[in-house]
Every structure is written in C-alpha cells, then in structure tokens.
mmCIF file of C-alpha atoms and ligand atoms in Angstrom:
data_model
loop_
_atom_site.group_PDB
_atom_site.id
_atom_site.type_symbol
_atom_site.label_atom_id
_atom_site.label_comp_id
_atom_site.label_asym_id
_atom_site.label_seq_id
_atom_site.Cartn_x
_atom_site.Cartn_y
_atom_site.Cartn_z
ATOM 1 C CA UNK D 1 71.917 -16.935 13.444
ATOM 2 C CA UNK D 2 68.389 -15.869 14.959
ATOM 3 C CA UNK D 3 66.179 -19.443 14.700
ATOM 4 C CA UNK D 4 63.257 -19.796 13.871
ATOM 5 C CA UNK D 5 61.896 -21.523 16.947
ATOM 6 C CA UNK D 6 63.161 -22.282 20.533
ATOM 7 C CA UNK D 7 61.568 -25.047 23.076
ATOM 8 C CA UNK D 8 60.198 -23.992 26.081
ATOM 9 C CA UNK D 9 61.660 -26.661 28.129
ATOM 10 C CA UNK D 10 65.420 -27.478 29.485
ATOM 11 C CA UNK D 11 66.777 -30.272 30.909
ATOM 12 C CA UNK D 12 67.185 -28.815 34.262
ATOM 13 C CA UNK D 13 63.512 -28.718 34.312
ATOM 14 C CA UNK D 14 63.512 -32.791 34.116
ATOM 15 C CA UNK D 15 66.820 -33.775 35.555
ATOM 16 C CA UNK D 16 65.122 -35.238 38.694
ATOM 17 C CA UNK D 17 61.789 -36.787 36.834
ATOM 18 C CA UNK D 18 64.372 -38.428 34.727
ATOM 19 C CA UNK D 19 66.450 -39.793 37.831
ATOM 20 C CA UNK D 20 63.213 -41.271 39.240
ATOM 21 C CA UNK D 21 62.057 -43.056 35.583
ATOM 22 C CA UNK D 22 65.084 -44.437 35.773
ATOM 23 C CA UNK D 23 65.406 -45.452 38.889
ATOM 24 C CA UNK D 24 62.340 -47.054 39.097
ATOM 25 C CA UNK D 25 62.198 -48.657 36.014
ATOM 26 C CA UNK D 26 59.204 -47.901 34.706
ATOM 27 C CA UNK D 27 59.267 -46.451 30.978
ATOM 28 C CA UNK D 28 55.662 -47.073 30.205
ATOM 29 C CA UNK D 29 52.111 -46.672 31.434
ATOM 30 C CA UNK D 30 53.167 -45.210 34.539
ATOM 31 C CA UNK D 31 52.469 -42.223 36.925
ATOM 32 C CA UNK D 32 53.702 -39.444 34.629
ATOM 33 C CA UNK D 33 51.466 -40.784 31.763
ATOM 34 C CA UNK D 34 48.624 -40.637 33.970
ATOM 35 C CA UNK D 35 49.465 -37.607 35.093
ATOM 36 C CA UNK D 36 50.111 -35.812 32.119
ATOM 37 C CA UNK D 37 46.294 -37.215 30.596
ATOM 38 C CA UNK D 38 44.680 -36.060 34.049
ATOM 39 C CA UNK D 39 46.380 -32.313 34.002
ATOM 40 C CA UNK D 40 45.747 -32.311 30.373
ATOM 41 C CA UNK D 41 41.849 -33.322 31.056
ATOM 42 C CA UNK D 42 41.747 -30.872 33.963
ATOM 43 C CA UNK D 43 43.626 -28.000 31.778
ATOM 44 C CA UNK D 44 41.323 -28.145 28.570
ATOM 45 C CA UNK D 45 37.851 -29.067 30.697
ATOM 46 C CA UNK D 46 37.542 -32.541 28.636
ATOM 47 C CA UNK D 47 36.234 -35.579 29.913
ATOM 48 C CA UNK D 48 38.279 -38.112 27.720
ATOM 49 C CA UNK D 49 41.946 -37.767 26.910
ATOM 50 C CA UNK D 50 44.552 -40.665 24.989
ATOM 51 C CA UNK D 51 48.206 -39.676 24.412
ATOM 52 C CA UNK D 52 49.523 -41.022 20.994
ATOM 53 C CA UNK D 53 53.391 -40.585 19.574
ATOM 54 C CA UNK D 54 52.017 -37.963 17.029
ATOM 55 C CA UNK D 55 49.104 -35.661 15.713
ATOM 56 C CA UNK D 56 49.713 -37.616 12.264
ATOM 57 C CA UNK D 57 48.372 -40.864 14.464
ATOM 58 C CA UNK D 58 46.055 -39.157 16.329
ATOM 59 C CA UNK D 59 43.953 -37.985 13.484
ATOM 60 C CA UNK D 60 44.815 -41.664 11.885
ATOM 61 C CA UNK D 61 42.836 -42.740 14.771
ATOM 62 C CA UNK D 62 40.171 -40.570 14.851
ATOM 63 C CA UNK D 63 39.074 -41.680 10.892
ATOM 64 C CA UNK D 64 39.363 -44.995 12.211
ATOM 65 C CA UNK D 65 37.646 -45.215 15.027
ATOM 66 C CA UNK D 66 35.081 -43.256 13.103
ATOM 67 C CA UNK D 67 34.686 -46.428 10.826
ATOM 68 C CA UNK D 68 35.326 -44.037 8.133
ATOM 69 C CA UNK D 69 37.622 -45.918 4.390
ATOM 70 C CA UNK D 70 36.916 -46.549 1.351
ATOM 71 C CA UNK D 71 33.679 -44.597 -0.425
ATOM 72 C CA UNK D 72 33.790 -42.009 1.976
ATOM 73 C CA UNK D 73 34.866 -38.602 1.614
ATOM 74 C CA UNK D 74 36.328 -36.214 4.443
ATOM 75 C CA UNK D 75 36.516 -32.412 3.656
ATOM 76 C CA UNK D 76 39.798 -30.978 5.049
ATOM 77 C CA UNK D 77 40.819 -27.042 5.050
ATOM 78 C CA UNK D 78 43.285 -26.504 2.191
ATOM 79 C CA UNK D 79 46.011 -24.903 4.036
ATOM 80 C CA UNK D 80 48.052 -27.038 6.052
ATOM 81 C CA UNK D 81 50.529 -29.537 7.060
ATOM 82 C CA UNK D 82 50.228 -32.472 4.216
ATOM 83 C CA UNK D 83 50.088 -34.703 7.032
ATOM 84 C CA UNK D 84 46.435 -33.214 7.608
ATOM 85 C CA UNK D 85 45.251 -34.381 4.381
ATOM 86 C CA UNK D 86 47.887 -37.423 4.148
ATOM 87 C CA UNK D 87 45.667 -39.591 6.777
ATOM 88 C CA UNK D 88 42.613 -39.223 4.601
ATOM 89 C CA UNK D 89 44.414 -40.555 1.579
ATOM 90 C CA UNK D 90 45.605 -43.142 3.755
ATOM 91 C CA UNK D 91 42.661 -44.721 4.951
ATOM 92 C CA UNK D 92 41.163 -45.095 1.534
ATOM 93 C CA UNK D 93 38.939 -41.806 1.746
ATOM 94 C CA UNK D 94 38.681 -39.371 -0.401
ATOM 95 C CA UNK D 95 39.224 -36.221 0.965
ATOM 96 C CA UNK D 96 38.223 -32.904 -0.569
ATOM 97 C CA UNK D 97 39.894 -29.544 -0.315
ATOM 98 C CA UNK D 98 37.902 -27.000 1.496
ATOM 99 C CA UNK D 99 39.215 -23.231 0.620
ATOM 100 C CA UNK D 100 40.375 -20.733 3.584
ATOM 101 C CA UNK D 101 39.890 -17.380 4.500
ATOM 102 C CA UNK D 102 42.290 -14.636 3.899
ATOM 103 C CA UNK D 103 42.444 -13.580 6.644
ATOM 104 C CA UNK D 104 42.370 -15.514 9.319
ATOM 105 C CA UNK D 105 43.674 -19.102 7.268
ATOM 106 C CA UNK D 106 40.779 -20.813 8.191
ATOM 107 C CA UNK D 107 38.385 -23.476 6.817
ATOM 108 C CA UNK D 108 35.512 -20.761 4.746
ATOM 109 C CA UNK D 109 32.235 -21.833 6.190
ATOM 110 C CA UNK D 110 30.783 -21.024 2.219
ATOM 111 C CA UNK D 111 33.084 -23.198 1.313
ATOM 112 C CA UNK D 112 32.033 -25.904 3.572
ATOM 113 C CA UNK D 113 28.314 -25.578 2.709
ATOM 114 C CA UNK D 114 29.438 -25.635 -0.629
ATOM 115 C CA UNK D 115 31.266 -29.739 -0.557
ATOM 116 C CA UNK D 116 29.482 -31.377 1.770
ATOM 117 C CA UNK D 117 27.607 -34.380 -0.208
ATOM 118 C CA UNK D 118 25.942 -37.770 1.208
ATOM 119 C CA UNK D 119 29.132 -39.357 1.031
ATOM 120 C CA UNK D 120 30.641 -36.494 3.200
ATOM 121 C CA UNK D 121 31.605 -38.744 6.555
ATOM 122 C CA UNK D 122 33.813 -36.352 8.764
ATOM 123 C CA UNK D 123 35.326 -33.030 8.332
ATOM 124 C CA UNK D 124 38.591 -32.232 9.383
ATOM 125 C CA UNK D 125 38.914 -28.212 10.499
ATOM 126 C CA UNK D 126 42.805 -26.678 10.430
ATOM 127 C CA UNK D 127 43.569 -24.318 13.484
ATOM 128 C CA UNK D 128 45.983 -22.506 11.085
ATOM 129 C CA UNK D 129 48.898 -21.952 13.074
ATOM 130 C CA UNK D 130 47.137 -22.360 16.550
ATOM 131 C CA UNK D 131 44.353 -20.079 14.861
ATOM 132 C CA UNK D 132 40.652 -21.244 16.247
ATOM 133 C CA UNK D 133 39.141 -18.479 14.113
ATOM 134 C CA UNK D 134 35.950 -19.798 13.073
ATOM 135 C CA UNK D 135 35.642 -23.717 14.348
ATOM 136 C CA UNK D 136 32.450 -22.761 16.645
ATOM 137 C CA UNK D 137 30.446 -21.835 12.965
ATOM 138 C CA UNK D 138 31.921 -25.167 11.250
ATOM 139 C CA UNK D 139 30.812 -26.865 13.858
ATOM 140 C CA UNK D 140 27.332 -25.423 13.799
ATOM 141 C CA UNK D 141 27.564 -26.436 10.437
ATOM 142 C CA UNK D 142 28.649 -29.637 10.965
ATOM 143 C CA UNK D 143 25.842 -30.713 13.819
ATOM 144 C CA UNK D 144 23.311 -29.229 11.467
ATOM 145 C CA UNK D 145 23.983 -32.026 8.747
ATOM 146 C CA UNK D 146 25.212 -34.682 11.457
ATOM 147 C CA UNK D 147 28.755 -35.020 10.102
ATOM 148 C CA UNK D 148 31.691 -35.862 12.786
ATOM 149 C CA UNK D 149 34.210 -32.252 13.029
ATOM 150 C CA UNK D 150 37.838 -33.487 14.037
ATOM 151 C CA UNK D 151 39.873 -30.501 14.740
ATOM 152 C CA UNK D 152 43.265 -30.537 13.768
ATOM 153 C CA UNK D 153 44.690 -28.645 16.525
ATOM 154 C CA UNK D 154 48.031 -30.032 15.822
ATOM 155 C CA UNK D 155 49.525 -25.902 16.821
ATOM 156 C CA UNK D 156 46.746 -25.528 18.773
ATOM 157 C CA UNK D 157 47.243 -25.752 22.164
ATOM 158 C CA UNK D 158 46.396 -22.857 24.767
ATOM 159 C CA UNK D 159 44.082 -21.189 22.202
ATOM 160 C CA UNK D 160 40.251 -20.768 22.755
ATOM 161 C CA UNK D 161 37.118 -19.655 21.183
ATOM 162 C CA UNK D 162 34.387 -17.735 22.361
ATOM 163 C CA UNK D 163 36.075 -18.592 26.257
ATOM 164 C CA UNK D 164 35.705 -22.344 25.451
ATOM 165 C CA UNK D 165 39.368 -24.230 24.967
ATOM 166 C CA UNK D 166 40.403 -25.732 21.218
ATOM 167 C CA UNK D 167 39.919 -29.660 22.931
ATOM 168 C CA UNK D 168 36.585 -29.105 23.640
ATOM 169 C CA UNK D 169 34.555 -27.364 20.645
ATOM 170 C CA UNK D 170 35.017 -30.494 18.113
ATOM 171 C CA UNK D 171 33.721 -33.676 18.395
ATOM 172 C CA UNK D 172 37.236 -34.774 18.195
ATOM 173 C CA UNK D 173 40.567 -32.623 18.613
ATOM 174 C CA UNK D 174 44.025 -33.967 17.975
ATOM 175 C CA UNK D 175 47.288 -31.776 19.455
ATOM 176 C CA UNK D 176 50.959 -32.196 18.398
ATOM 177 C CA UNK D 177 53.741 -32.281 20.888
ATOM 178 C CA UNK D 178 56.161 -31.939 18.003
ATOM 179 C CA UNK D 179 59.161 -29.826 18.624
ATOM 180 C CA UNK D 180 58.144 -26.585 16.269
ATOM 181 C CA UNK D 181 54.366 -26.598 18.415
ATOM 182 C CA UNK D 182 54.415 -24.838 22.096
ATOM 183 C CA UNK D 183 54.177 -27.912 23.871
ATOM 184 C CA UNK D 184 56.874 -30.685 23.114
ATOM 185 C CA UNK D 185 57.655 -34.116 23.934
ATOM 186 C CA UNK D 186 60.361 -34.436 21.150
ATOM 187 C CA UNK D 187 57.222 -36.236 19.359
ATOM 188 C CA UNK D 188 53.943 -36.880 20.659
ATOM 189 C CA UNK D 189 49.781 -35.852 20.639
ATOM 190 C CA UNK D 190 46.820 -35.942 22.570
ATOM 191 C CA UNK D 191 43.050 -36.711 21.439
ATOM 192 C CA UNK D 192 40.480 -35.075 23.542
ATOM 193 C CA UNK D 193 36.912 -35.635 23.076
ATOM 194 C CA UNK D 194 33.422 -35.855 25.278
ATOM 195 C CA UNK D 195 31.803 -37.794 23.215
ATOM 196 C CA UNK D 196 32.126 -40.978 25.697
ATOM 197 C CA UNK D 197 30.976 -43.525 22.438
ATOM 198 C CA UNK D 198 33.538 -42.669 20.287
ATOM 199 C CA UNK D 199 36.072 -42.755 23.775
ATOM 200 C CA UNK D 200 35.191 -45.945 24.565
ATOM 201 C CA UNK D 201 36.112 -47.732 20.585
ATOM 202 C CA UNK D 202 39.439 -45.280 20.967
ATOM 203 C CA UNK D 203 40.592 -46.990 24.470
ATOM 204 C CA UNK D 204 40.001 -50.482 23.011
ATOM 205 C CA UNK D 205 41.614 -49.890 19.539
ATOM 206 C CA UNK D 206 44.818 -47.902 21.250
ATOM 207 C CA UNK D 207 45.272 -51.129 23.763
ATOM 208 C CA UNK D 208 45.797 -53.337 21.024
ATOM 209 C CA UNK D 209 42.088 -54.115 20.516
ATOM 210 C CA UNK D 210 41.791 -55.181 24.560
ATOM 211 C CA UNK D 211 39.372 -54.536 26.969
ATOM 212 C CA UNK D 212 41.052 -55.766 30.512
ATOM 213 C CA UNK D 213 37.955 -57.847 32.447
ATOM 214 C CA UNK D 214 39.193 -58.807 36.133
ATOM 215 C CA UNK D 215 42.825 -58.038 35.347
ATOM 216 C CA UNK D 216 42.265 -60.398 32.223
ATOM 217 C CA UNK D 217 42.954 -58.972 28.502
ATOM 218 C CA UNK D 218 40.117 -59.674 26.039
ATOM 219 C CA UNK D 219 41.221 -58.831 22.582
ATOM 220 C CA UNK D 220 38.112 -58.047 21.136
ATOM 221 C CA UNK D 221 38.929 -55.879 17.967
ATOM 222 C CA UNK D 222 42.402 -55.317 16.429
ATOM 223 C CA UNK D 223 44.105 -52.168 17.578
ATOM 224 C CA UNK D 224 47.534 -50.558 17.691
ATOM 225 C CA UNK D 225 50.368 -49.159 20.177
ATOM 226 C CA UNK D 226 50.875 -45.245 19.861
ATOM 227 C CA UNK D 227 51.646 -44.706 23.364
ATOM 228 C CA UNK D 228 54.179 -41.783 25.079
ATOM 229 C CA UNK D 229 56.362 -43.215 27.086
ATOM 230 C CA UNK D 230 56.729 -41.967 30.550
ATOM 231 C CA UNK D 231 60.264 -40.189 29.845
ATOM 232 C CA UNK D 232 58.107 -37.583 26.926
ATOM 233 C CA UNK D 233 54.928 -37.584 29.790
ATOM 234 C CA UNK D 234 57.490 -35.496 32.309
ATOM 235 C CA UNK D 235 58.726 -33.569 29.919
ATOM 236 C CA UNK D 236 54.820 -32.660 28.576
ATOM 237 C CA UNK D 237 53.847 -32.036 32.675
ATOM 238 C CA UNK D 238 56.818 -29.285 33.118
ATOM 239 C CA UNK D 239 55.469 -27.489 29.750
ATOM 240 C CA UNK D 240 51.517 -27.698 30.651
ATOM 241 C CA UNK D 241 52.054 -25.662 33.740
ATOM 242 C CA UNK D 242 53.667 -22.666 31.885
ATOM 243 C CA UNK D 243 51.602 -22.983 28.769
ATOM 244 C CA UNK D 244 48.878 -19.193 29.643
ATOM 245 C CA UNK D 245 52.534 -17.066 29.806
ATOM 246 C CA UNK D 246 53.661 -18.762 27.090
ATOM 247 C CA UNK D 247 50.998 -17.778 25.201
ATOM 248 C CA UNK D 248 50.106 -14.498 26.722
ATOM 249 C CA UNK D 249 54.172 -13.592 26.003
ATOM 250 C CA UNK D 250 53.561 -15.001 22.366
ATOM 251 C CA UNK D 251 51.063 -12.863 21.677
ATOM 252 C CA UNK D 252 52.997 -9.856 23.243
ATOM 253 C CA UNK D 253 55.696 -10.289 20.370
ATOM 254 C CA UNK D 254 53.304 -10.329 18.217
ATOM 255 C CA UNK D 255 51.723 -7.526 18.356
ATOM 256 C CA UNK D 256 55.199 -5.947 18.526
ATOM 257 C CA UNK D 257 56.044 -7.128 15.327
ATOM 258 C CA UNK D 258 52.565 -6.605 13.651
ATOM 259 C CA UNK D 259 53.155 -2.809 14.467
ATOM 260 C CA UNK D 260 56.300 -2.126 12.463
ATOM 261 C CA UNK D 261 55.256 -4.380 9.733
ATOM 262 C CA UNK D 262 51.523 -3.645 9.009
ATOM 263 C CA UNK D 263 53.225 -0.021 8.433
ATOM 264 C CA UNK D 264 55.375 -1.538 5.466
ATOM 265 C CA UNK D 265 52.450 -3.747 3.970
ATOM 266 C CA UNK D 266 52.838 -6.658 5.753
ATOM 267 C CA UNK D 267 49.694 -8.347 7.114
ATOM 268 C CA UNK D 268 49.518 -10.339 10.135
ATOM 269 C CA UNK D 269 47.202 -13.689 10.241
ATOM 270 C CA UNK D 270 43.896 -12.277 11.359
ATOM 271 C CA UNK D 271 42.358 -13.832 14.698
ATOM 272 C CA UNK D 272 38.254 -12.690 15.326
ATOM 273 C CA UNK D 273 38.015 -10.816 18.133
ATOM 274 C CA UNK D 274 37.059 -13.755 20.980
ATOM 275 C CA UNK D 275 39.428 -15.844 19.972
ATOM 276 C CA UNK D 276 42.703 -16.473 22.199
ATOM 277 C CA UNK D 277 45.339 -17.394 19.604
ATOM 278 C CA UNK D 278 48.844 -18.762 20.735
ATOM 279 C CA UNK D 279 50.921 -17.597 17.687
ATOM 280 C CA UNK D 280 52.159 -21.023 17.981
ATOM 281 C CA UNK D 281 53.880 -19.563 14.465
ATOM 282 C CA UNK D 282 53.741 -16.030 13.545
ATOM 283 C CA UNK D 283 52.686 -15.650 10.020
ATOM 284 C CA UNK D 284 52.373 -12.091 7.835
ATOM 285 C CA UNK D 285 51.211 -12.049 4.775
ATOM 286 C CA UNK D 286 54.313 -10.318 2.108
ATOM 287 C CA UNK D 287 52.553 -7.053 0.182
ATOM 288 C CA UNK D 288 51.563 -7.359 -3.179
ATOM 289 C CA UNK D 289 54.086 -7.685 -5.534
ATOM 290 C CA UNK D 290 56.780 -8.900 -3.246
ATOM 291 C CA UNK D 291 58.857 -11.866 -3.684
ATOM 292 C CA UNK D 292 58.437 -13.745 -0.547
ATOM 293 C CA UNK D 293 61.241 -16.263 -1.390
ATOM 294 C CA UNK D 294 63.871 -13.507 -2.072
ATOM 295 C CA UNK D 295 62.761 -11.616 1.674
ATOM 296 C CA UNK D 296 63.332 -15.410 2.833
ATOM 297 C CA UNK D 297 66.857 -15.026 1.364
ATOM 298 C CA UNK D 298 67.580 -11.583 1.960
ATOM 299 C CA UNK D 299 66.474 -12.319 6.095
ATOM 300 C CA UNK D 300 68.882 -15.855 5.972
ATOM 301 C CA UNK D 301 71.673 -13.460 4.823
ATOM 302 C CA UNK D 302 70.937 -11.350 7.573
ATOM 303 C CA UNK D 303 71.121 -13.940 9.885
ATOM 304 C CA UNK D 304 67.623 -14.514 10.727
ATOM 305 C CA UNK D 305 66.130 -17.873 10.269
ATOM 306 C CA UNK D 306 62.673 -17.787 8.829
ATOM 307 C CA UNK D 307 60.377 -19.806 6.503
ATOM 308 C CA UNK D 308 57.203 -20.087 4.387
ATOM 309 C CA UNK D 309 53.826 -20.238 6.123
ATOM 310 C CA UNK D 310 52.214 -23.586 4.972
ATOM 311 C CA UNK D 311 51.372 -25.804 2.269
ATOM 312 C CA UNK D 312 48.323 -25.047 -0.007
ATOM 313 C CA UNK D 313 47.889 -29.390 0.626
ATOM 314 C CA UNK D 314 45.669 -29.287 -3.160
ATOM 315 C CA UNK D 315 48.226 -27.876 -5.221
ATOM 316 C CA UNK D 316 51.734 -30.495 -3.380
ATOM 317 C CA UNK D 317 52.504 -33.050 -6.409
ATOM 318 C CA UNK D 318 50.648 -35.665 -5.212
ATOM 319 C CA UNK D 319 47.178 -34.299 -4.393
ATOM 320 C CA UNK D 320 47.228 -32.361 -7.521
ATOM 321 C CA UNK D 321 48.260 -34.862 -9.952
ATOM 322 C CA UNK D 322 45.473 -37.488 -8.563
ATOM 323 C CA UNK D 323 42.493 -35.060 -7.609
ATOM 324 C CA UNK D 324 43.651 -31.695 -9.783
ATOM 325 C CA UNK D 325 41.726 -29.207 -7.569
ATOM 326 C CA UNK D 326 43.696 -26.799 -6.507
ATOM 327 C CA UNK D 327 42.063 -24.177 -4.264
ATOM 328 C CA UNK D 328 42.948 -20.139 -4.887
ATOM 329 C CA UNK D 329 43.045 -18.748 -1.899
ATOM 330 C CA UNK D 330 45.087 -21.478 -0.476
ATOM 331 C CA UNK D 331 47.381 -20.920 -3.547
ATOM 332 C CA UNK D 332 47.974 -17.270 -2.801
ATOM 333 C CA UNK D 333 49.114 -18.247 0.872
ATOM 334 C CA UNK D 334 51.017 -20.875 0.000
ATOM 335 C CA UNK D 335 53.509 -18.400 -2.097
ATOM 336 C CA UNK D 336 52.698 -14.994 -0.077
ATOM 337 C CA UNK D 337 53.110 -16.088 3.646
ATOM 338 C CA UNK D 338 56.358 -16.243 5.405
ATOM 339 C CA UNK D 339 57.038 -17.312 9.614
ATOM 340 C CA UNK D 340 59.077 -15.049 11.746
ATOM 341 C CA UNK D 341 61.334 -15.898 14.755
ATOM 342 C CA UNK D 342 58.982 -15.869 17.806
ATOM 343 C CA UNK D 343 59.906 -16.572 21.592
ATOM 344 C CA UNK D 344 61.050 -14.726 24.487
ATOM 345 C CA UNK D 345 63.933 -12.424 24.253
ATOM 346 C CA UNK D 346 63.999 -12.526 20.505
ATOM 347 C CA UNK D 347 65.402 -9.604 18.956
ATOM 348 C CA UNK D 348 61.986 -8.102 16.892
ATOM 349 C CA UNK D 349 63.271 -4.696 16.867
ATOM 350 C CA UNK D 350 66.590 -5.925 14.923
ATOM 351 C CA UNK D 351 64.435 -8.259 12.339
ATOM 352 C CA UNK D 352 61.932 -5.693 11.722
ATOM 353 C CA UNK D 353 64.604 -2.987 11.042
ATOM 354 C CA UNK D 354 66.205 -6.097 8.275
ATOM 355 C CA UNK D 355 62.845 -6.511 6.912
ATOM 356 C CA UNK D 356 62.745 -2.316 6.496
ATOM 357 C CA UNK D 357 65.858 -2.345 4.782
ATOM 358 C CA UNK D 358 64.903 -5.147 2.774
ATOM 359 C CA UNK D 359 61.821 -3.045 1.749
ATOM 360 C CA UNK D 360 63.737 -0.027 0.889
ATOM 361 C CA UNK D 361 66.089 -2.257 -1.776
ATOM 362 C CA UNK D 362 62.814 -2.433 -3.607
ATOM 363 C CA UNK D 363 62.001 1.000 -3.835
ATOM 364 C CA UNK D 364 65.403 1.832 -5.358
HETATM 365 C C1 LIG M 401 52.577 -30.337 12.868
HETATM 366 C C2 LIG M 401 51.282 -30.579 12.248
HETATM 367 C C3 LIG M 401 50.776 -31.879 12.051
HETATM 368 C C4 LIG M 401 51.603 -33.099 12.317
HETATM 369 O O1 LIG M 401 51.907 -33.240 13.671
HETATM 370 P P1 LIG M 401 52.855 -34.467 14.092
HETATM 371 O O2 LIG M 401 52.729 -34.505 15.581
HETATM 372 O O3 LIG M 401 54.242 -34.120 13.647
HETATM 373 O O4 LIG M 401 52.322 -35.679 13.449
HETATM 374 C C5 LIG M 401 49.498 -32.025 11.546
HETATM 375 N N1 LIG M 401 48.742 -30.963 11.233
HETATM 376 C C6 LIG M 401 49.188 -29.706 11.397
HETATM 377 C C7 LIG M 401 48.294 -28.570 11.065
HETATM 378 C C8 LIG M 401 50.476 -29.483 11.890
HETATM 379 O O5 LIG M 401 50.921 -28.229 12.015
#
C-alpha cells in the first residue's frame, strides 16, 4: 500500500536527545522546550512564541485570551478541520461561516466584508492545506474595522506571503505539530504573535494563571497547563532545521503531479503567485462530473492510500442542524476534492498512470 503521508523524522534522529532527557530527568520546562520556542522565534521572525499540546488548544487560547464568549461572534473560513470552528462553539461564540475561493480554498475577502457586524469580535482565517493565499488582504480588512485575525495555520508551517512567514502576518497564528502536518511532535502547536499585550495575558493564563515575582508564584487569574514536554520539544528541533527542503521537495512533487493531472481535468489547489505554499497536503480538484468517492475506491484498490480534501465545517451535522447555513462553494469542495500521497520518493509516476486508467474506465 502507497500511504497517504510519511513523517519526516526517525528515531535515529533522537536516539541521543532521548538518552540525555532521560538521563537527566527532566521531562518538562527544560532546555529543549526553550530551545525549540527560541529556534521557532528565530525561524518565523516573531517576537513571542508559547508551545501548547495542540492547534485545537492553541486557538482555544487565543479566543480566550481575547476575552471573547458568549454574545460574540467569530467569522471562520468554511473549509476546514471542524476543530477550526469547534473552539468557537466551545467558548459560547457564535461563529459564522465565511465562504472560500475556488481556487485557492481560502477565506473570500467579499465574503468577509459581507459578515462582519458589531458583534463580529475576531476572525479566524484557514491556511487551506498550508495555503496563505490571501491572509495579507483579510488582514487589511481586518485592521480596517479593528477586529483581532487569528490564523489558523494549523498545516501551515514553512509557507509565506508576499516574503513575510505565516506566524507573523496575523495578529495571532496557531501551528499544529500533529502527525499528518510537516512538522510533528506526535501532538503539539505553537502560538506566535507580536502583539506583546495579548503575549503577556497568554504567559499568565498558560502558567496556570501565575506570574512568578522573586522566584514566588502569584496566581493572579485562572489559567491552564497545555505544555510540550521536553521528549516532543527534541523531536520538533530535529524537524525545524529541515523544514525549507521539505518544503521546496514538496512543492517539487507537486508540480510533478499537477502536470499529468491538469491534462486529464484535474485541478490543483491554486496558490497566488508570492505565496510560498508547503503542500503540507496536496489537493486537486476531481473534473466535473466525476465521482470523487469511487476514484477514492478505485486508487485504494490500486493500492494507493488517498482521501477527501476537507470538511465544508457549515454543512457537518452539527453546525448545520443548529445554524443551517451551509456555504456553496465550500459544499462543492467538500464532495469534489481528494489528497494524494506526497513525500519524498513517492511513486507519482505510478499513481498518476492509476488515476489515467481510472479516467479511461469512464470514457468506455
Ligand atoms: C489539523 C488541523 C487542526 C487541528 O490541529 P490539532 O493540532 O490536531 O489540534 C486545526 N485546524 C486545521 C485547519 C487543521 O488542519
């Protein structure tokens, strides 16, 4: 079986970090977390950086230290991991569904303009599939009506917009160090921000609520514990340092790919042209009139793992039964889209001759 995904880390890479953790006995809030926030500071050009056990709490956090609940409203992009919209809903917000682009996935700025109402507190912008296309506009957009932009970068590391990194364009960005994103700590994220206000409420609230005064803890708000321990820090260190050929090879693939496929109808997720995107999943769009689930089928008998590109997060169960506003373009991607094996060494030439063959059943 071809899968779908490999990590780009082995345990060779770690063996002696590991030793040393071990060895010295320190699991937590020691030099490999500190080292991982400083090289991640140093890598994306930010000045504030807190580690957190997922992008799911990091955007949690983000709402919260935003003082945004109950009354307020937080426009997400439509197309996207539920998890995205699920920390909106969770806070007591109400968030509303911002259509994307067709081409590139993205949060529409139209459609931005469009739902943004006095009660609009924050806006959360999806780098589809590590796709920046488009956050430097939102956030124009954003600054012109004073609302917060939180970027949820969750695939987005090593991708960059008009030369400036994905960490640094919103107010606040949240990365994933899940296993299926480029850069993986089993599980894990990163908030980066500059804005030192918002910094300073996030370093109290992820201590537990504590400010430390002379080596003394002052609790002085309530707060939580989403820390990395230092075992997922080394493994996020080894990963950092390879993360430009990573990408660059990514996007080599890619392009591979996109050249027998656009030829049979297929089209690729659409990046503007100074934008660095990391294909941290490479996503066509099926042509018209095919039956993406049956190619998923078809490629599985084959041998080749693949799956659907996102979730339109309007039209899941939930959202639509309580808010029934299901965007269209969202819609269309949510059934058209399908993820292809990406990483190096994988064999593109055999899955795009399967995905030919599987073209020519339909013309019989
Ligand atoms: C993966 C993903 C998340 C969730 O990340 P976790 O680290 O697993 O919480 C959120 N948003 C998007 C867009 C994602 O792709």
């Amino acid at each position: 079986m071809i899968k779908l995904i490999k990590p780009y880390i082995t345990f060779q890479e770690v063996e002696e970090d590991f030793k040393r953790i071990f060895e010295s006995g320190t699991f937590t809030k020691g030099e490999y977390v500190n080292k991982f926030l400083q090289e991640i500071k140093t890598y994306l050009g930010v000045d504030h950086a807190f580690l957190t056990t997922s992008a799911t709490t990091a955007l949690t956090m983000c709402l919260k230290s935003l003082g945004i609940g109950l009354g307020d409203e937080v426009i997400v992009s439509d197309f996207s991991f539920p998890a995205t919209v699920n920390v909106v809903e969770d806070i007591g917000a109400m968030p509303i569904f911002a259509d994307v682009d067709q081409d590139t996935f993205n949060m529409k700025s139209e459609e931005l303009e469009r739902k943004i109402t006095q009660k609009t507190k924050a806006v959360i912008f999806v780098d589809a599939f590590g796709n920046p296309s488009g956050i430097s506009k939102i956030k124009g957009i954003c600054e012109e009506h004073q609302i917060p932009l939180i970027e949820d970068a969750a695939c987005a590391i090593g991708s960059s917009e008009n030369g400036v990194n994905v960490g640094k364009i919103a107010d606040l960005t949240c990365f994933s160090f899940h296993p299926r994103k480029l850069l993986t700590t089993g599980e894990g994220g990163v908030i980066t921000t500059n804005k030192k206000e918002i910094a300073e409420i996030m370093s109290v609230k992820l201590n537990h609520g504590a400010i430390v005064r002379d080596g003394m803890a002052d609790f002085i708000n309530y707060g939580y514990n989403y820390r990395l321990s230092e075992l997922q820090a080394a493994m996020g260190i080894k990963q950092l340092n390879k993360l430009e050929s990573i990408v660059k090879s990514r996007n080599s693939i890619a392009d591979e790919y996109k050249k027998r496929l656009h030829l049979l109808g297929f089209k690729r997720q659409n990046s503007l042209d100074n934008v660095i995107h990391n294909i941290q999943s490479l996503v066509f769009m099926v042509p018209e009139g095919m039956n993406r689930d049956h190619l998923i089928a078809y490629l599985t008998e084959n041998g080749i793992e693949s799956t659907i590109g996102t979730y339109c997060l309007s039209n899941t169960t939930y959202y639509k039964n309580k808010y029934n506003s299901v965007q269209p373009i969202a819609k269309y991607l949510e059934k058209n889209t399908v993820t292809l094996p990406c990483y190096d060494n994988v064999d593109h030439k055999y899955i795009s001759n399967i995905i030919e063959k599987y073209v020519r059943t339909l013309e019989d």
